[in-house]
mmCIF file with all atom_site columns, C-alpha atoms in Angstrom:
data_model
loop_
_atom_site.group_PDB
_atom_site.id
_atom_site.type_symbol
_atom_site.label_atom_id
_atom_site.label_alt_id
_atom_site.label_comp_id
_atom_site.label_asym_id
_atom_site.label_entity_id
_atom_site.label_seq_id
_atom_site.pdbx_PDB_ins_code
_atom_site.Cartn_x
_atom_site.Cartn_y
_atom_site.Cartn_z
_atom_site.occupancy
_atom_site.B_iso_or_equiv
_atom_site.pdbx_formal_charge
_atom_site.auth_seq_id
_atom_site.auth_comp_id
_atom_site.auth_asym_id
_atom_site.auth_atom_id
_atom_site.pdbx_PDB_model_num
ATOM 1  C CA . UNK A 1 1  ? -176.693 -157.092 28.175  1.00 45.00 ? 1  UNK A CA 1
ATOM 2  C CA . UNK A 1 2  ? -176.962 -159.425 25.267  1.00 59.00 ? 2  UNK A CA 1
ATOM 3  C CA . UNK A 1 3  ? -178.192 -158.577 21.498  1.00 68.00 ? 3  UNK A CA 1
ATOM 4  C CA . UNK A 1 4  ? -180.969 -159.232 20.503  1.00 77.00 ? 4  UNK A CA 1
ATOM 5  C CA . UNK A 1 5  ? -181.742 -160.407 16.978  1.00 86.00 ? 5  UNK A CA 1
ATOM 6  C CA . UNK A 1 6  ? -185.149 -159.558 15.253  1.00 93.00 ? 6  UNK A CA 1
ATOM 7  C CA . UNK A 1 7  ? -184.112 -161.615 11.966  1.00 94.00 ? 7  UNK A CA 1
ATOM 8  C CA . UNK A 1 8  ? -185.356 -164.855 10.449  1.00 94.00 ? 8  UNK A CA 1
ATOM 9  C CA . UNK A 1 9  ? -183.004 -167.664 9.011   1.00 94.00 ? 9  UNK A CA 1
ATOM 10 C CA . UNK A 1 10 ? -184.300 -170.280 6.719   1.00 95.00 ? 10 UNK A CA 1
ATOM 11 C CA . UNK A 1 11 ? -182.267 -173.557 6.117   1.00 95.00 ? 11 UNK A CA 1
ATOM 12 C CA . UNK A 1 12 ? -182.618 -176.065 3.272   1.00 95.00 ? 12 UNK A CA 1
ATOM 13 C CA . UNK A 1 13 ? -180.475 -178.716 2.492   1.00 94.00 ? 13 UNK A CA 1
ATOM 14 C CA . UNK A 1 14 ? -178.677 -178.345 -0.938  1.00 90.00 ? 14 UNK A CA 1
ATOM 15 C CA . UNK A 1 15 ? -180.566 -179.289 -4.319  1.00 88.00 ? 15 UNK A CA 1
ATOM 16 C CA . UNK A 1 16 ? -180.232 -181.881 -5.910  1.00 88.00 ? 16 UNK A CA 1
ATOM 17 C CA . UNK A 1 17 ? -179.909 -183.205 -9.883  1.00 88.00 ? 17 UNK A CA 1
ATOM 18 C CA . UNK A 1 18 ? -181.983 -186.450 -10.159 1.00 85.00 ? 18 UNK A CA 1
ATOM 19 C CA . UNK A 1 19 ? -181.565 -188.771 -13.549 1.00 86.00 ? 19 UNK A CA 1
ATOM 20 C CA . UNK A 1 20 ? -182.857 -187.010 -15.770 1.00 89.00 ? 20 UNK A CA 1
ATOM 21 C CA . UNK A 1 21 ? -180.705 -184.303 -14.849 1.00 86.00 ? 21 UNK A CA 1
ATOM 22 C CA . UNK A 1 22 ? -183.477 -182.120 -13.528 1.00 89.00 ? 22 UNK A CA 1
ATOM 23 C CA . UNK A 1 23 ? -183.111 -179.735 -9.938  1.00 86.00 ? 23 UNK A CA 1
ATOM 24 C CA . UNK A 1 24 ? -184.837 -181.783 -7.282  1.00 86.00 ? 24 UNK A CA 1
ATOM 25 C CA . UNK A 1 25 ? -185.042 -178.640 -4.565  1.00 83.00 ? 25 UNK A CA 1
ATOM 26 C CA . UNK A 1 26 ? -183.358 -179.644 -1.032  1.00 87.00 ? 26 UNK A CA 1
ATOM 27 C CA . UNK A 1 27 ? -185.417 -180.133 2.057   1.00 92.00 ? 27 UNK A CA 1
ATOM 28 C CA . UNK A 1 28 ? -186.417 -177.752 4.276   1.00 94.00 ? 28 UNK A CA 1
ATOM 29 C CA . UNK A 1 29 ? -184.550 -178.243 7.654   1.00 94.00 ? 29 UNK A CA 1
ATOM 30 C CA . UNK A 1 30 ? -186.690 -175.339 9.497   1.00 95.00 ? 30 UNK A CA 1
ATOM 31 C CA . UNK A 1 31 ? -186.178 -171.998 10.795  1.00 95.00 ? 31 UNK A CA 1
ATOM 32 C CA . UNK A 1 32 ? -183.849 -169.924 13.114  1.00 93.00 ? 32 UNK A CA 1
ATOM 33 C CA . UNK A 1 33 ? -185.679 -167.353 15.166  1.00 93.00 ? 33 UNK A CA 1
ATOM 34 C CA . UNK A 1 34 ? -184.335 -163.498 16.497  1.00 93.00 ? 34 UNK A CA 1
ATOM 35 C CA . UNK A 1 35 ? -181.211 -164.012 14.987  1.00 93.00 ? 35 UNK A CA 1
ATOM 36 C CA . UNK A 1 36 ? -178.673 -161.114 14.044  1.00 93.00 ? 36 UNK A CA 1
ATOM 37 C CA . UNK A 1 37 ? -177.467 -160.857 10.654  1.00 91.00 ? 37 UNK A CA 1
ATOM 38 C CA . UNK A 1 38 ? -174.709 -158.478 9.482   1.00 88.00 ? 38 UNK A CA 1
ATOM 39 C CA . UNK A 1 39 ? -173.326 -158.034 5.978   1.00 84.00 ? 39 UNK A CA 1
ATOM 40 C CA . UNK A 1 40 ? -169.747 -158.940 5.371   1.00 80.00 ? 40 UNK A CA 1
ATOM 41 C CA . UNK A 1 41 ? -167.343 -157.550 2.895   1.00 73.00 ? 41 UNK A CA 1
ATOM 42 C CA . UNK A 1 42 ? -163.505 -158.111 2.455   1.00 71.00 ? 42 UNK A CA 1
ATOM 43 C CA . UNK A 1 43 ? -161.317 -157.900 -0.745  1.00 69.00 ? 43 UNK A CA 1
ATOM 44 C CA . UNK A 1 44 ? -158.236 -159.568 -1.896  1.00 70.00 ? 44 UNK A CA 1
ATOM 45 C CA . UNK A 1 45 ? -155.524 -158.507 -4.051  1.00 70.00 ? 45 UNK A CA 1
ATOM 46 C CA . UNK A 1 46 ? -155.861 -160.448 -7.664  1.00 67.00 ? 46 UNK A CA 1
ATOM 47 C CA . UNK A 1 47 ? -153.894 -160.033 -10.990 1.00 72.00 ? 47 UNK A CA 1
ATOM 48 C CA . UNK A 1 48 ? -156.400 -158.010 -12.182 1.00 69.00 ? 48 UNK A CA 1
ATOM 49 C CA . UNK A 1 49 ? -156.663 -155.670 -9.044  1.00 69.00 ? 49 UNK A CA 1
ATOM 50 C CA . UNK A 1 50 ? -159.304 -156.017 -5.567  1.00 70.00 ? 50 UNK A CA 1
ATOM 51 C CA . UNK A 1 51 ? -162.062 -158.777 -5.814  1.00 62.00 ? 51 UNK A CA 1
ATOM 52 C CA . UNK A 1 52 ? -164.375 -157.886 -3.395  1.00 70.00 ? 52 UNK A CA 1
ATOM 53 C CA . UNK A 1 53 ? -166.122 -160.743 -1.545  1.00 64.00 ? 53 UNK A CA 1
ATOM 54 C CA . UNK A 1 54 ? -169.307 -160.430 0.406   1.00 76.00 ? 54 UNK A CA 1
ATOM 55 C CA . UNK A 1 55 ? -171.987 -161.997 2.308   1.00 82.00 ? 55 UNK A CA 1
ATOM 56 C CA . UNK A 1 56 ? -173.708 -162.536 5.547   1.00 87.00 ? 56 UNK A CA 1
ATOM 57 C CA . UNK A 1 57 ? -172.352 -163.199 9.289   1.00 88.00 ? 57 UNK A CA 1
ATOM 58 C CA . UNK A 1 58 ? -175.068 -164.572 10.826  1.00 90.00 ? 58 UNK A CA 1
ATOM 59 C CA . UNK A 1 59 ? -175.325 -164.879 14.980  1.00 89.00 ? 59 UNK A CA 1
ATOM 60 C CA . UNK A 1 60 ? -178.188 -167.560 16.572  1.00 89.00 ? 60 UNK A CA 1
ATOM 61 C CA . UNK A 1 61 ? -179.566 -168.084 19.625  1.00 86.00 ? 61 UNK A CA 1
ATOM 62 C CA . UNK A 1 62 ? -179.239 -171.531 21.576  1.00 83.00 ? 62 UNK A CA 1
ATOM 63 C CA . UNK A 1 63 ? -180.174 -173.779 21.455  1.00 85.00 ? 63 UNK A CA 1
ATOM 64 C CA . UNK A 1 64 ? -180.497 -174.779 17.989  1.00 87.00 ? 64 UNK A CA 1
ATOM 65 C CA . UNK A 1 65 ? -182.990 -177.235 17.058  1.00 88.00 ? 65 UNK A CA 1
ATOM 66 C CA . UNK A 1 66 ? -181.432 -178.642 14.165  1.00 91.00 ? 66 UNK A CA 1
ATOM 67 C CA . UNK A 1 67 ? -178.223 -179.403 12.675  1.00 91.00 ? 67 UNK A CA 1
ATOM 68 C CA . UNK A 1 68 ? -176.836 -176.879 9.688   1.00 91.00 ? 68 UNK A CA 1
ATOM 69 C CA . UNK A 1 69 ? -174.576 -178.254 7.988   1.00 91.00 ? 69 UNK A CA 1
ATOM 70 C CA . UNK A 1 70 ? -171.944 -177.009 5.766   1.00 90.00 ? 70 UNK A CA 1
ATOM 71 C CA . UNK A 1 71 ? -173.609 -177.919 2.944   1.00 91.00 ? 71 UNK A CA 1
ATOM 72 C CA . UNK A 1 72 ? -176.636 -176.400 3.602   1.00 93.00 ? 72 UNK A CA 1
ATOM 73 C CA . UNK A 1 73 ? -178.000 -173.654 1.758   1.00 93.00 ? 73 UNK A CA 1
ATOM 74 C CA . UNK A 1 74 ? -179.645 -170.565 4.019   1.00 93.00 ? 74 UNK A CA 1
ATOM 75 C CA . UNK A 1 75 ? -182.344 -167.617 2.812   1.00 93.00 ? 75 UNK A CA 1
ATOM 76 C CA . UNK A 1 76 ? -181.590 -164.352 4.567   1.00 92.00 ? 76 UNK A CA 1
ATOM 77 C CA . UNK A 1 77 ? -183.230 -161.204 3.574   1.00 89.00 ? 77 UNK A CA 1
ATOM 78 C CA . UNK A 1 78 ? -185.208 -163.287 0.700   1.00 90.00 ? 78 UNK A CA 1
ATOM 79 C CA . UNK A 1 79 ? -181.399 -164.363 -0.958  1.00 88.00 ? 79 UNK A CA 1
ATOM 80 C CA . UNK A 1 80 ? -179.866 -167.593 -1.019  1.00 89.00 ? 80 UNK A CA 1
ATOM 81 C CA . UNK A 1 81 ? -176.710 -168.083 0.293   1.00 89.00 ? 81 UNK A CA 1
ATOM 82 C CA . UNK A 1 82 ? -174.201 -171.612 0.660   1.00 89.00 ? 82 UNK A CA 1
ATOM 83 C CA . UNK A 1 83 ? -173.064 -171.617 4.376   1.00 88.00 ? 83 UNK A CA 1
ATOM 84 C CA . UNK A 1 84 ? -168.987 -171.540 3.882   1.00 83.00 ? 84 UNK A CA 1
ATOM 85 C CA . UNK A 1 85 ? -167.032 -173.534 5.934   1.00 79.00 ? 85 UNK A CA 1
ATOM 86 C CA . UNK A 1 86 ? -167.976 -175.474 9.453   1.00 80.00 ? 86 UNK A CA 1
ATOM 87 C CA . UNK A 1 87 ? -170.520 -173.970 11.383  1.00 83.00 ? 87 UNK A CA 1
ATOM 88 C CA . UNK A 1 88 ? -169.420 -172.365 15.060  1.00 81.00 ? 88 UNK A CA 1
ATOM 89 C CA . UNK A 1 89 ? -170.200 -172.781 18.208  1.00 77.00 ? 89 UNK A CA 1
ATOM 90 C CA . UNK A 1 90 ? -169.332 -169.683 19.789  1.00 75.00 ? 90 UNK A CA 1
ATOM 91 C CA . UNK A 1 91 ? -170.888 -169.454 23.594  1.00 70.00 ? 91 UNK A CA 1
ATOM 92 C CA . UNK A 1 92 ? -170.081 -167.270 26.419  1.00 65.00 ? 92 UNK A CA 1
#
């Protein structure tokens, strides 16, 4: 049996600076629906000992509506986050 997800996903596009050098917020693209969202941590050995990174993997149902792009900047669990990297397309 698949999972589930009970989680919303917002998507924006990235802000932008207009001339006067003022934050123009991005567009909303729209929301994901029952998605699942798990925290991700890993850590990396630096001169000055572990950094640890962190952030969300975040599984969607098809089809999805819109395009995100990697660019784009997502709200899960009321925090922004930059999507890193190319988005997947993982299917069965």
């Amino acid at each position: 049996m698949a999972a589930k997800g009970k989680e919303l996903v917002s998507v924006q596009r990235q802000a932008t600076t207009n001339s006067d050098g003022d934050k123009t917020p991005g567009e909303m693209v729209g929301v994901l629906r029952r998605c699942i969202v798990m925290p991700r941590a890993s850590s990396e050995n630096a001169e000055r000992g572990i950094v640890s990174i962190s952030g969300y993997s975040i599984w969607c149902p098809a089809p999805i509506p819109f395009e995100v792009k990697a660019t784009d900047v997502i709200v899960v669990r009321g925090h922004e986050q930059g999507v890193e990297g190319v988005v997947g397309d993982w299917r069965n």
